[in-house]
Amino acid sequence: MRSLSEFFEIEEGVEFRIGESINKFKIIDNTLFLLINNNWSICTSIRLDSLLYSDITIIPQKKQFTDDEKITAKNINKIYKWIAKDEDGKIFIYEKKPFKDGLEYWEVGDEYGNYCEFAGFNHLFQSIQWSDSEPTLIEDIYKED
């Protein structure tokens, strides 16, 4: 018999949502857990059809930033809201939210806002990668949880 992780094709310990639910779930030791009031509890009641016929959405892990990265981000001119890394590892900051062109860099489309290479800082922000599906909101780097 397949485990829950194998059945749903989700690694153990990875947080996910089921369907349109705002609830967070994860599987540990072949047991389904539900996050309730910041505590993981065994999920004892869930409709089987919601598991079988709903989309499963993996919740991305929150990026971790060093103190140096937080201080640097906090001091970026506030007109810039977004930060992303191109395929070649160069970091750019953007006024408007960029999107991937699919090839090697982020685009801002027809709404040309200010953007520039964040030269000299490519050694920082190691958790920001070209493989990210979305750019990072600069404020999220330094704001407290």
PDB file of C-alpha atoms in Angstrom:
ATOM      1  CA  MET A   1       0.000   0.000   0.000  1.00  0.00           C
ATOM      2  CA  ARG A   2       1.240   3.502  -0.834  1.00  0.00           C
ATOM      3  CA  SER A   3       1.892   6.035   1.900  1.00  0.00           C
ATOM      4  CA  LEU A   4       0.045   9.367   2.028  1.00  0.00           C
ATOM      5  CA  SER A   5       3.176  11.125   0.774  1.00  0.00           C
ATOM      6  CA  GLU A   6       3.417   8.795  -2.212  1.00  0.00           C
ATOM      7  CA  PHE A   7      -0.304   9.034  -2.938  1.00  0.00           C
ATOM      8  CA  PHE A   8      -0.327  12.837  -2.966  1.00  0.00           C
ATOM      9  CA  GLU A   9       3.207  13.072  -4.381  1.00  0.00           C
ATOM     10  CA  ILE A  10       4.261  15.394  -1.553  1.00  0.00           C
ATOM     11  CA  GLU A  11       7.394  14.979   0.525  1.00  0.00           C
ATOM     12  CA  GLU A  12       6.885  14.473   4.241  1.00  0.00           C
ATOM     13  CA  GLY A  13       7.052  17.701   6.236  1.00  0.00           C
ATOM     14  CA  VAL A  14       6.172  19.975   3.303  1.00  0.00           C
ATOM     15  CA  GLU A  15       3.287  22.340   4.022  1.00  0.00           C
ATOM     16  CA  PHE A  16       0.375  22.392   1.562  1.00  0.00           C
ATOM     17  CA  ARG A  17      -3.232  23.492   1.084  1.00  0.00           C
ATOM     18  CA  ILE A  18      -6.121  21.404  -0.193  1.00  0.00           C
ATOM     19  CA  GLY A  19      -8.401  23.055  -2.731  1.00  0.00           C
ATOM     20  CA  GLU A  20      -9.460  26.593  -1.862  1.00  0.00           C
ATOM     21  CA  SER A  21      -8.930  26.009   1.859  1.00  0.00           C
ATOM     22  CA  ILE A  22      -6.856  28.501   3.835  1.00  0.00           C
ATOM     23  CA  ASN A  23      -5.857  25.689   6.210  1.00  0.00           C
ATOM     24  CA  LYS A  24      -2.296  24.395   6.153  1.00  0.00           C
ATOM     25  CA  PHE A  25      -1.567  20.672   6.175  1.00  0.00           C
ATOM     26  CA  LYS A  26       1.511  18.462   6.213  1.00  0.00           C
ATOM     27  CA  ILE A  27       2.238  14.747   6.346  1.00  0.00           C
ATOM     28  CA  ILE A  28       4.553  13.263   8.966  1.00  0.00           C
ATOM     29  CA  ASP A  29       5.022   9.521   9.521  1.00  0.00           C
ATOM     30  CA  ASN A  30       2.118   8.763   7.170  1.00  0.00           C
ATOM     31  CA  THR A  31      -0.217  10.930   9.279  1.00  0.00           C
ATOM     32  CA  LEU A  32      -2.036  14.052   8.077  1.00  0.00           C
ATOM     33  CA  PHE A  33      -1.546  17.099  10.312  1.00  0.00           C
ATOM     34  CA  LEU A  34      -3.483  20.381  10.344  1.00  0.00           C
ATOM     35  CA  LEU A  35      -2.147  23.715  11.629  1.00  0.00           C
ATOM     36  CA  ILE A  36      -4.507  25.074  14.299  1.00  0.00           C
ATOM     37  CA  ASN A  37      -3.552  28.171  16.329  1.00  0.00           C
ATOM     38  CA  ASN A  38       0.133  27.778  15.384  1.00  0.00           C
ATOM     39  CA  ASN A  39       0.180  24.149  16.580  1.00  0.00           C
ATOM     40  CA  TRP A  40       0.269  21.058  14.383  1.00  0.00           C
ATOM     41  CA  SER A  41      -2.532  18.633  15.322  1.00  0.00           C
ATOM     42  CA  ILE A  42      -3.477  15.289  13.844  1.00  0.00           C
ATOM     43  CA  CYS A  43      -6.221  15.877  11.308  1.00  0.00           C
ATOM     44  CA  THR A  44      -9.081  13.612  12.363  1.00  0.00           C
ATOM     45  CA  SER A  45     -11.872  14.922  10.164  1.00  0.00           C
ATOM     46  CA  ILE A  46     -11.567  15.748   6.505  1.00  0.00           C
ATOM     47  CA  ARG A  47     -13.838  14.764   3.682  1.00  0.00           C
ATOM     48  CA  LEU A  48     -12.314  12.099   1.481  1.00  0.00           C
ATOM     49  CA  ASP A  49     -13.656  13.761  -1.680  1.00  0.00           C
ATOM     50  CA  SER A  50     -11.840  16.987  -0.783  1.00  0.00           C
ATOM     51  CA  LEU A  51      -8.602  15.006  -0.678  1.00  0.00           C
ATOM     52  CA  LEU A  52      -9.261  13.098  -3.886  1.00  0.00           C
ATOM     53  CA  TYR A  53     -10.786  15.764  -6.100  1.00  0.00           C
ATOM     54  CA  SER A  54      -9.164  19.011  -4.991  1.00  0.00           C
ATOM     55  CA  ASP A  55      -5.923  20.557  -6.137  1.00  0.00           C
ATOM     56  CA  ILE A  56      -3.008  20.340  -3.740  1.00  0.00           C
ATOM     57  CA  THR A  57      -0.941  23.536  -3.498  1.00  0.00           C
ATOM     58  CA  ILE A  58       2.530  23.393  -1.983  1.00  0.00           C
ATOM     59  CA  ILE A  59       3.196  26.374   0.301  1.00  0.00           C
ATOM     60  CA  PRO A  60       6.628  27.827  -0.492  1.00  0.00           C
ATOM     61  CA  GLN A  61       9.043  27.922   2.407  1.00  0.00           C
ATOM     62  CA  LYS A  62       9.806  31.385   3.703  1.00  0.00           C
ATOM     63  CA  LYS A  63      13.208  32.575   2.575  1.00  0.00           C
ATOM     64  CA  GLN A  64      15.859  33.100   5.207  1.00  0.00           C
ATOM     65  CA  PHE A  65      17.984  36.254   5.107  1.00  0.00           C
ATOM     66  CA  THR A  66      21.120  37.198   7.019  1.00  0.00           C
ATOM     67  CA  ASP A  67      21.321  40.306   9.189  1.00  0.00           C
ATOM     68  CA  ASP A  68      23.565  41.928   6.546  1.00  0.00           C
ATOM     69  CA  GLU A  69      20.952  41.233   3.862  1.00  0.00           C
ATOM     70  CA  LYS A  70      18.174  42.672   6.033  1.00  0.00           C
ATOM     71  CA  ILE A  71      20.145  45.860   6.724  1.00  0.00           C
ATOM     72  CA  THR A  72      21.072  46.221   3.052  1.00  0.00           C
ATOM     73  CA  ALA A  73      17.462  45.702   1.921  1.00  0.00           C
ATOM     74  CA  LYS A  74      16.135  48.172   4.478  1.00  0.00           C
ATOM     75  CA  ASN A  75      18.425  50.847   3.041  1.00  0.00           C
ATOM     76  CA  ILE A  76      17.439  50.420  -0.614  1.00  0.00           C
ATOM     77  CA  ASN A  77      15.677  53.510  -1.985  1.00  0.00           C
ATOM     78  CA  LYS A  78      11.973  53.026  -1.227  1.00  0.00           C
ATOM     79  CA  ILE A  79      10.943  53.580  -4.860  1.00  0.00           C
ATOM     80  CA  TYR A  80      12.233  50.047  -5.457  1.00  0.00           C
ATOM     81  CA  LYS A  81       9.790  47.396  -4.286  1.00  0.00           C
ATOM     82  CA  TRP A  82      11.070  44.156  -5.860  1.00  0.00           C
ATOM     83  CA  ILE A  83      14.342  42.252  -6.063  1.00  0.00           C
ATOM     84  CA  ALA A  84      15.185  39.300  -8.318  1.00  0.00           C
ATOM     85  CA  LYS A  85      18.182  37.422  -9.644  1.00  0.00           C
ATOM     86  CA  ASP A  86      18.735  36.779 -13.345  1.00  0.00           C
ATOM     87  CA  GLU A  87      19.985  33.474 -14.710  1.00  0.00           C
ATOM     88  CA  ASP A  88      23.561  34.787 -14.709  1.00  0.00           C
ATOM     89  CA  GLY A  89      23.350  35.533 -10.964  1.00  0.00           C
ATOM     90  CA  LYS A  90      23.090  39.326 -11.246  1.00  0.00           C
ATOM     91  CA  ILE A  91      20.694  40.980  -8.822  1.00  0.00           C
ATOM     92  CA  PHE A  92      18.285  43.658 -10.027  1.00  0.00           C
ATOM     93  CA  ILE A  93      15.892  45.877  -8.089  1.00  0.00           C
ATOM     94  CA  TYR A  94      12.603  47.063  -9.594  1.00  0.00           C
ATOM     95  CA  GLU A  95       9.999  49.733  -9.000  1.00  0.00           C
ATOM     96  CA  LYS A  96       7.248  47.626 -10.628  1.00  0.00           C
ATOM     97  CA  LYS A  97       6.801  43.886 -10.188  1.00  0.00           C
ATOM     98  CA  PRO A  98       8.782  42.108 -12.912  1.00  0.00           C
ATOM     99  CA  PHE A  99       7.948  38.799 -14.560  1.00  0.00           C
ATOM    100  CA  LYS A 100      10.161  36.154 -16.142  1.00  0.00           C
ATOM    101  CA  ASP A 101      10.704  36.368 -19.853  1.00  0.00           C
ATOM    102  CA  GLY A 102      11.275  32.620 -19.815  1.00  0.00           C
ATOM    103  CA  LEU A 103      14.832  32.829 -21.052  1.00  0.00           C
ATOM    104  CA  GLU A 104      17.333  34.459 -18.763  1.00  0.00           C
ATOM    105  CA  TYR A 105      16.072  37.643 -17.134  1.00  0.00           C
ATOM    106  CA  TRP A 106      13.091  39.392 -15.579  1.00  0.00           C
ATOM    107  CA  GLU A 107      10.953  41.852 -17.585  1.00  0.00           C
ATOM    108  CA  VAL A 108       8.827  44.801 -16.534  1.00  0.00           C
ATOM    109  CA  GLY A 109       6.687  44.825 -19.679  1.00  0.00           C
ATOM    110  CA  ASP A 110       5.105  47.968 -21.076  1.00  0.00           C
ATOM    111  CA  GLU A 111       4.897  49.613 -17.652  1.00  0.00           C
ATOM    112  CA  TYR A 112       8.546  50.619 -17.622  1.00  0.00           C
ATOM    113  CA  GLY A 113       9.342  51.588 -14.082  1.00  0.00           C
ATOM    114  CA  ASN A 114      12.747  52.273 -12.668  1.00  0.00           C
ATOM    115  CA  TYR A 115      14.992  49.263 -12.340  1.00  0.00           C
ATOM    116  CA  CYS A 116      18.717  48.769 -12.076  1.00  0.00           C
ATOM    117  CA  GLU A 117      21.365  46.194 -11.436  1.00  0.00           C
ATOM    118  CA  PHE A 118      22.202  45.979  -7.744  1.00  0.00           C
ATOM    119  CA  ALA A 119      25.885  45.735  -8.661  1.00  0.00           C
ATOM    120  CA  GLY A 120      28.348  44.794  -5.984  1.00  0.00           C
ATOM    121  CA  PHE A 121      25.820  42.806  -3.962  1.00  0.00           C
ATOM    122  CA  ASN A 122      25.657  39.558  -5.943  1.00  0.00           C
ATOM    123  CA  HIS A 123      27.364  37.767  -3.043  1.00  0.00           C
ATOM    124  CA  LEU A 124      24.368  38.626  -0.850  1.00  0.00           C
ATOM    125  CA  PHE A 125      20.791  37.405  -1.090  1.00  0.00           C
ATOM    126  CA  GLN A 126      21.746  33.773  -1.664  1.00  0.00           C
ATOM    127  CA  SER A 127      18.168  32.624  -1.023  1.00  0.00           C
ATOM    128  CA  ILE A 128      16.977  34.616  -4.054  1.00  0.00           C
ATOM    129  CA  GLN A 129      17.459  32.461  -7.149  1.00  0.00           C
ATOM    130  CA  TRP A 130      16.676  32.545 -10.847  1.00  0.00           C
ATOM    131  CA  SER A 131      14.613  29.395 -10.242  1.00  0.00           C
ATOM    132  CA  ASP A 132      12.171  31.398  -8.063  1.00  0.00           C
ATOM    133  CA  SER A 133       8.768  31.629  -9.719  1.00  0.00           C
ATOM    134  CA  GLU A 134       8.163  35.128  -8.331  1.00  0.00           C
ATOM    135  CA  PRO A 135      10.399  38.087  -7.496  1.00  0.00           C
ATOM    136  CA  THR A 136      10.899  38.916  -3.812  1.00  0.00           C
ATOM    137  CA  LEU A 137       9.195  41.897  -2.246  1.00  0.00           C
ATOM    138  CA  ILE A 138      12.061  43.896  -0.712  1.00  0.00           C
ATOM    139  CA  GLU A 139      10.015  44.743   2.375  1.00  0.00           C
ATOM    140  CA  ASP A 140       9.600  40.998   3.082  1.00  0.00           C
ATOM    141  CA  ILE A 141      13.367  40.702   3.537  1.00  0.00           C
ATOM    142  CA  TYR A 142      13.587  42.973   6.563  1.00  0.00           C
ATOM    143  CA  LYS A 143      10.114  43.101   8.064  1.00  0.00           C
ATOM    144  CA  GLU A 144       9.506  41.191  11.275  1.00  0.00           C
ATOM    145  CA  ASP A 145       7.151  38.215  11.277  1.00  0.00           C
TER     146      ASP A 145
END
